């Protein structure tokens, strides 16, 4: 009987000792380690499973109050932050094949070309300028051929990329990116 109790205590204590030993080294380093600074170098964006990619942010995902449907503005007034399902209605720009934001609404459009997304509202800016609203409609990564990600990433950071995509019923598939 005493032997079973000892085995039970060992089975109970062994996992606790294992868990504590896993946290010991990081905690010891945090408390007793020396603080140093290391220089970083730029890296070609790379996902270990999929390869190079370009981080993207689209112009239609950042907009002011004039682009928002009045009924959505009322909804935002009652809710200071959070996730709202919204639809970005798109329209062809003067320059040909390029599309831009016509309006953002909470109601699903019937016929227009639109994207479904999630809207985040961040409140009034500190400098007194116009409030900027943000929504997430499209993917933020595009995977490219190996060793081409850095060049495209630099173009993306300067806003010099165009994205080619297919849109159907609010869903978009990013097909290609190219310089302006």
PDB file of C-alpha atoms in Angstrom:
ATOM      1  CA  UNK A   1       0.000   0.000   0.000  1.00  0.00           C
ATOM      2  CA  UNK A   2       2.807   2.380   0.881  1.00  0.00           C
ATOM      3  CA  UNK A   3       4.509   1.609  -2.439  1.00  0.00           C
ATOM      4  CA  UNK A   4       1.450   2.769  -4.427  1.00  0.00           C
ATOM      5  CA  UNK A   5       1.328   6.016  -2.468  1.00  0.00           C
ATOM      6  CA  UNK A   6       4.994   6.727  -3.231  1.00  0.00           C
ATOM      7  CA  UNK A   7       4.426   6.082  -6.950  1.00  0.00           C
ATOM      8  CA  UNK A   8       1.428   8.422  -6.882  1.00  0.00           C
ATOM      9  CA  UNK A   9       3.497  11.184  -5.231  1.00  0.00           C
ATOM     10  CA  UNK A  10       6.302  10.751  -7.783  1.00  0.00           C
ATOM     11  CA  UNK A  11       3.778  10.892 -10.651  1.00  0.00           C
ATOM     12  CA  UNK A  12       2.316  14.051  -9.146  1.00  0.00           C
ATOM     13  CA  UNK A  13       5.600  15.851  -8.384  1.00  0.00           C
ATOM     14  CA  UNK A  14       7.590  14.941 -11.543  1.00  0.00           C
ATOM     15  CA  UNK A  15       5.515  17.082 -13.970  1.00  0.00           C
ATOM     16  CA  UNK A  16       5.656  20.033 -11.577  1.00  0.00           C
ATOM     17  CA  UNK A  17       9.452  19.804 -11.360  1.00  0.00           C
ATOM     18  CA  UNK A  18       9.640  19.528 -15.160  1.00  0.00           C
ATOM     19  CA  UNK A  19       7.499  22.655 -15.670  1.00  0.00           C
ATOM     20  CA  UNK A  20       9.474  24.680 -13.120  1.00  0.00           C
ATOM     21  CA  UNK A  21      12.784  23.618 -14.683  1.00  0.00           C
ATOM     22  CA  UNK A  22      11.585  24.825 -18.113  1.00  0.00           C
ATOM     23  CA  UNK A  23      11.035  28.369 -16.772  1.00  0.00           C
ATOM     24  CA  UNK A  24      14.172  28.532 -14.625  1.00  0.00           C
ATOM     25  CA  UNK A  25      16.692  29.545 -17.304  1.00  0.00           C
ATOM     26  CA  UNK A  26      14.624  32.356 -18.895  1.00  0.00           C
ATOM     27  CA  UNK A  27      13.691  33.771 -15.486  1.00  0.00           C
ATOM     28  CA  UNK A  28      17.299  33.614 -14.250  1.00  0.00           C
ATOM     29  CA  UNK A  29      18.486  35.380 -17.419  1.00  0.00           C
ATOM     30  CA  UNK A  30      15.855  38.120 -17.053  1.00  0.00           C
ATOM     31  CA  UNK A  31      16.845  38.807 -13.456  1.00  0.00           C
ATOM     32  CA  UNK A  32      20.626  38.420 -13.603  1.00  0.00           C
ATOM     33  CA  UNK A  33      21.564  38.851 -17.278  1.00  0.00           C
ATOM     34  CA  UNK A  34      23.472  41.793 -18.781  1.00  0.00           C
ATOM     35  CA  UNK A  35      21.696  44.150 -21.200  1.00  0.00           C
ATOM     36  CA  UNK A  36      23.386  44.531 -24.602  1.00  0.00           C
ATOM     37  CA  UNK A  37      22.547  46.071 -27.995  1.00  0.00           C
ATOM     38  CA  UNK A  38      23.055  44.299 -31.317  1.00  0.00           C
ATOM     39  CA  UNK A  39      23.006  45.777 -34.818  1.00  0.00           C
ATOM     40  CA  UNK A  40      20.410  44.408 -37.218  1.00  0.00           C
ATOM     41  CA  UNK A  41      20.642  43.986 -40.990  1.00  0.00           C
ATOM     42  CA  UNK A  42      17.855  44.173 -43.567  1.00  0.00           C
ATOM     43  CA  UNK A  43      16.397  40.832 -44.598  1.00  0.00           C
ATOM     44  CA  UNK A  44      14.576  39.673 -47.672  1.00  0.00           C
ATOM     45  CA  UNK A  45      11.045  38.937 -46.436  1.00  0.00           C
ATOM     46  CA  UNK A  46      10.797  35.188 -46.188  1.00  0.00           C
ATOM     47  CA  UNK A  47       8.358  32.694 -44.791  1.00  0.00           C
ATOM     48  CA  UNK A  48      10.114  29.470 -43.859  1.00  0.00           C
ATOM     49  CA  UNK A  49       7.387  27.348 -45.461  1.00  0.00           C
ATOM     50  CA  UNK A  50       6.411  29.444 -48.479  1.00  0.00           C
ATOM     51  CA  UNK A  51       9.452  31.599 -49.350  1.00  0.00           C
ATOM     52  CA  UNK A  52       9.714  35.331 -50.158  1.00  0.00           C
ATOM     53  CA  UNK A  53       6.773  37.661 -49.741  1.00  0.00           C
ATOM     54  CA  UNK A  54       5.888  41.345 -49.966  1.00  0.00           C
ATOM     55  CA  UNK A  55       3.974  43.094 -47.181  1.00  0.00           C
ATOM     56  CA  UNK A  56       1.083  45.044 -48.649  1.00  0.00           C
ATOM     57  CA  UNK A  57      -1.247  47.770 -47.501  1.00  0.00           C
ATOM     58  CA  UNK A  58      -3.854  49.087 -49.898  1.00  0.00           C
ATOM     59  CA  UNK A  59      -5.048  52.685 -50.357  1.00  0.00           C
ATOM     60  CA  UNK A  60      -8.698  51.661 -50.026  1.00  0.00           C
ATOM     61  CA  UNK A  61      -8.065  50.331 -46.517  1.00  0.00           C
ATOM     62  CA  UNK A  62      -7.419  53.839 -45.136  1.00  0.00           C
ATOM     63  CA  UNK A  63     -10.106  56.487 -45.551  1.00  0.00           C
ATOM     64  CA  UNK A  64     -11.715  59.558 -43.997  1.00  0.00           C
ATOM     65  CA  UNK A  65     -15.262  60.228 -42.807  1.00  0.00           C
ATOM     66  CA  UNK A  66     -16.438  61.485 -46.216  1.00  0.00           C
ATOM     67  CA  UNK A  67     -15.996  57.979 -47.680  1.00  0.00           C
ATOM     68  CA  UNK A  68     -18.253  56.378 -45.068  1.00  0.00           C
ATOM     69  CA  UNK A  69     -22.005  55.872 -45.494  1.00  0.00           C
ATOM     70  CA  UNK A  70     -23.936  58.128 -43.018  1.00  0.00           C
ATOM     71  CA  UNK A  71     -25.696  55.137 -41.413  1.00  0.00           C
ATOM     72  CA  UNK A  72     -22.300  53.576 -40.687  1.00  0.00           C
ATOM     73  CA  UNK A  73     -21.073  56.850 -39.149  1.00  0.00           C
ATOM     74  CA  UNK A  74     -23.985  56.655 -36.686  1.00  0.00           C
ATOM     75  CA  UNK A  75     -23.071  53.069 -35.839  1.00  0.00           C
ATOM     76  CA  UNK A  76     -19.456  54.114 -35.238  1.00  0.00           C
ATOM     77  CA  UNK A  77     -20.555  56.958 -32.961  1.00  0.00           C
ATOM     78  CA  UNK A  78     -22.122  54.458 -30.583  1.00  0.00           C
ATOM     79  CA  UNK A  79     -19.170  52.070 -30.696  1.00  0.00           C
ATOM     80  CA  UNK A  80     -15.725  53.575 -30.042  1.00  0.00           C
ATOM     81  CA  UNK A  81     -13.718  50.603 -31.286  1.00  0.00           C
ATOM     82  CA  UNK A  82     -14.023  47.011 -32.341  1.00  0.00           C
ATOM     83  CA  UNK A  83     -14.771  44.906 -35.335  1.00  0.00           C
ATOM     84  CA  UNK A  84     -17.536  45.827 -37.747  1.00  0.00           C
ATOM     85  CA  UNK A  85     -18.272  43.946 -40.954  1.00  0.00           C
ATOM     86  CA  UNK A  86     -18.246  46.503 -43.763  1.00  0.00           C
ATOM     87  CA  UNK A  87     -18.296  46.611 -47.543  1.00  0.00           C
ATOM     88  CA  UNK A  88     -16.033  48.783 -49.685  1.00  0.00           C
ATOM     89  CA  UNK A  89     -17.818  49.770 -52.877  1.00  0.00           C
ATOM     90  CA  UNK A  90     -15.259  50.224 -55.654  1.00  0.00           C
ATOM     91  CA  UNK A  91     -15.350  52.437 -58.731  1.00  0.00           C
ATOM     92  CA  UNK A  92     -13.141  52.762 -61.794  1.00  0.00           C
ATOM     93  CA  UNK A  93     -10.794  55.743 -61.613  1.00  0.00           C
ATOM     94  CA  UNK A  94     -10.230  58.202 -64.460  1.00  0.00           C
ATOM     95  CA  UNK A  95      -6.911  56.577 -65.337  1.00  0.00           C
ATOM     96  CA  UNK A  96      -8.358  53.420 -66.938  1.00  0.00           C
ATOM     97  CA  UNK A  97      -8.083  50.055 -65.216  1.00  0.00           C
ATOM     98  CA  UNK A  98      -7.339  51.401 -61.749  1.00  0.00           C
ATOM     99  CA  UNK A  99     -10.121  51.149 -59.153  1.00  0.00           C
ATOM    100  CA  UNK A 100     -10.589  53.229 -56.024  1.00  0.00           C
ATOM    101  CA  UNK A 101     -12.904  53.530 -53.057  1.00  0.00           C
ATOM    102  CA  UNK A 102     -16.352  54.959 -53.711  1.00  0.00           C
ATOM    103  CA  UNK A 103     -17.885  54.409 -50.278  1.00  0.00           C
ATOM    104  CA  UNK A 104     -17.780  52.166 -47.210  1.00  0.00           C
ATOM    105  CA  UNK A 105     -21.093  50.838 -45.948  1.00  0.00           C
ATOM    106  CA  UNK A 106     -22.451  48.325 -43.448  1.00  0.00           C
ATOM    107  CA  UNK A 107     -25.073  47.099 -45.939  1.00  0.00           C
ATOM    108  CA  UNK A 108     -24.153  44.537 -48.595  1.00  0.00           C
ATOM    109  CA  UNK A 109     -24.319  46.203 -52.028  1.00  0.00           C
ATOM    110  CA  UNK A 110     -26.621  44.644 -54.637  1.00  0.00           C
ATOM    111  CA  UNK A 111     -24.864  45.222 -57.939  1.00  0.00           C
ATOM    112  CA  UNK A 112     -21.690  47.251 -57.535  1.00  0.00           C
ATOM    113  CA  UNK A 113     -18.193  45.812 -57.395  1.00  0.00           C
ATOM    114  CA  UNK A 114     -17.351  45.543 -53.685  1.00  0.00           C
ATOM    115  CA  UNK A 115     -15.075  43.956 -51.085  1.00  0.00           C
ATOM    116  CA  UNK A 116     -16.151  42.555 -47.729  1.00  0.00           C
ATOM    117  CA  UNK A 117     -13.953  43.345 -44.750  1.00  0.00           C
ATOM    118  CA  UNK A 118     -13.572  44.254 -41.120  1.00  0.00           C
ATOM    119  CA  UNK A 119     -13.383  47.867 -39.959  1.00  0.00           C
ATOM    120  CA  UNK A 120     -11.377  49.220 -37.036  1.00  0.00           C
ATOM    121  CA  UNK A 121     -11.960  52.728 -35.695  1.00  0.00           C
ATOM    122  CA  UNK A 122      -9.128  54.372 -33.784  1.00  0.00           C
ATOM    123  CA  UNK A 123     -10.627  57.674 -32.646  1.00  0.00           C
ATOM    124  CA  UNK A 124      -9.531  61.256 -33.080  1.00  0.00           C
ATOM    125  CA  UNK A 125      -5.884  61.948 -33.975  1.00  0.00           C
ATOM    126  CA  UNK A 126      -3.626  63.760 -31.519  1.00  0.00           C
ATOM    127  CA  UNK A 127      -2.629  66.563 -33.871  1.00  0.00           C
ATOM    128  CA  UNK A 128      -6.210  67.725 -34.533  1.00  0.00           C
ATOM    129  CA  UNK A 129      -6.237  66.621 -38.185  1.00  0.00           C
ATOM    130  CA  UNK A 130      -9.024  64.634 -39.730  1.00  0.00           C
ATOM    131  CA  UNK A 131      -9.832  61.210 -38.248  1.00  0.00           C
ATOM    132  CA  UNK A 132      -8.579  58.306 -40.329  1.00  0.00           C
ATOM    133  CA  UNK A 133     -10.526  55.048 -40.390  1.00  0.00           C
ATOM    134  CA  UNK A 134      -8.988  51.673 -41.133  1.00  0.00           C
ATOM    135  CA  UNK A 135     -10.463  48.491 -42.569  1.00  0.00           C
ATOM    136  CA  UNK A 136      -9.024  45.167 -43.608  1.00  0.00           C
ATOM    137  CA  UNK A 137     -10.377  44.042 -46.987  1.00  0.00           C
ATOM    138  CA  UNK A 138      -7.473  42.285 -48.649  1.00  0.00           C
ATOM    139  CA  UNK A 139      -4.549  39.966 -47.893  1.00  0.00           C
ATOM    140  CA  UNK A 140      -1.476  41.702 -46.491  1.00  0.00           C
ATOM    141  CA  UNK A 141       1.112  39.336 -47.994  1.00  0.00           C
ATOM    142  CA  UNK A 142       1.957  38.337 -51.531  1.00  0.00           C
ATOM    143  CA  UNK A 143       4.391  35.491 -52.079  1.00  0.00           C
ATOM    144  CA  UNK A 144       6.913  36.020 -54.873  1.00  0.00           C
ATOM    145  CA  UNK A 145       9.778  34.188 -56.575  1.00  0.00           C
ATOM    146  CA  UNK A 146      12.849  33.601 -54.455  1.00  0.00           C
ATOM    147  CA  UNK A 147      15.229  36.580 -54.045  1.00  0.00           C
ATOM    148  CA  UNK A 148      12.764  39.096 -55.534  1.00  0.00           C
ATOM    149  CA  UNK A 149      10.979  40.007 -52.305  1.00  0.00           C
ATOM    150  CA  UNK A 150      13.363  42.768 -51.168  1.00  0.00           C
ATOM    151  CA  UNK A 151      13.082  44.786 -54.398  1.00  0.00           C
ATOM    152  CA  UNK A 152       9.284  44.566 -54.391  1.00  0.00           C
ATOM    153  CA  UNK A 153       9.160  45.336 -50.662  1.00  0.00           C
ATOM    154  CA  UNK A 154      11.073  48.598 -51.265  1.00  0.00           C
ATOM    155  CA  UNK A 155       8.610  49.536 -54.010  1.00  0.00           C
ATOM    156  CA  UNK A 156       5.732  48.693 -51.671  1.00  0.00           C
ATOM    157  CA  UNK A 157       7.139  50.926 -48.916  1.00  0.00           C
ATOM    158  CA  UNK A 158       7.217  53.836 -51.400  1.00  0.00           C
ATOM    159  CA  UNK A 159       3.685  53.108 -52.647  1.00  0.00           C
ATOM    160  CA  UNK A 160       4.922  52.198 -56.117  1.00  0.00           C
ATOM    161  CA  UNK A 161       3.120  48.858 -56.562  1.00  0.00           C
ATOM    162  CA  UNK A 162      -0.162  47.957 -58.233  1.00  0.00           C
ATOM    163  CA  UNK A 163      -2.029  44.782 -57.319  1.00  0.00           C
ATOM    164  CA  UNK A 164      -3.939  42.721 -59.840  1.00  0.00           C
ATOM    165  CA  UNK A 165      -6.795  40.736 -58.332  1.00  0.00           C
ATOM    166  CA  UNK A 166     -10.058  38.997 -59.086  1.00  0.00           C
ATOM    167  CA  UNK A 167     -13.126  40.104 -57.099  1.00  0.00           C
ATOM    168  CA  UNK A 168     -16.411  38.205 -56.783  1.00  0.00           C
ATOM    169  CA  UNK A 169     -19.186  38.769 -54.226  1.00  0.00           C
ATOM    170  CA  UNK A 170     -16.933  40.694 -51.883  1.00  0.00           C
ATOM    171  CA  UNK A 171     -14.094  38.172 -51.971  1.00  0.00           C
ATOM    172  CA  UNK A 172     -10.768  39.040 -53.616  1.00  0.00           C
ATOM    173  CA  UNK A 173      -7.965  36.824 -54.893  1.00  0.00           C
ATOM    174  CA  UNK A 174      -4.657  38.602 -55.302  1.00  0.00           C
ATOM    175  CA  UNK A 175      -3.119  37.391 -58.572  1.00  0.00           C
ATOM    176  CA  UNK A 176      -0.067  39.554 -59.172  1.00  0.00           C
ATOM    177  CA  UNK A 177       1.753  42.719 -58.162  1.00  0.00           C
ATOM    178  CA  UNK A 178       3.739  44.989 -60.449  1.00  0.00           C
ATOM    179  CA  UNK A 179       5.461  48.377 -60.348  1.00  0.00           C
ATOM    180  CA  UNK A 180       3.399  51.450 -61.293  1.00  0.00           C
TER     181      UNK A 180
END
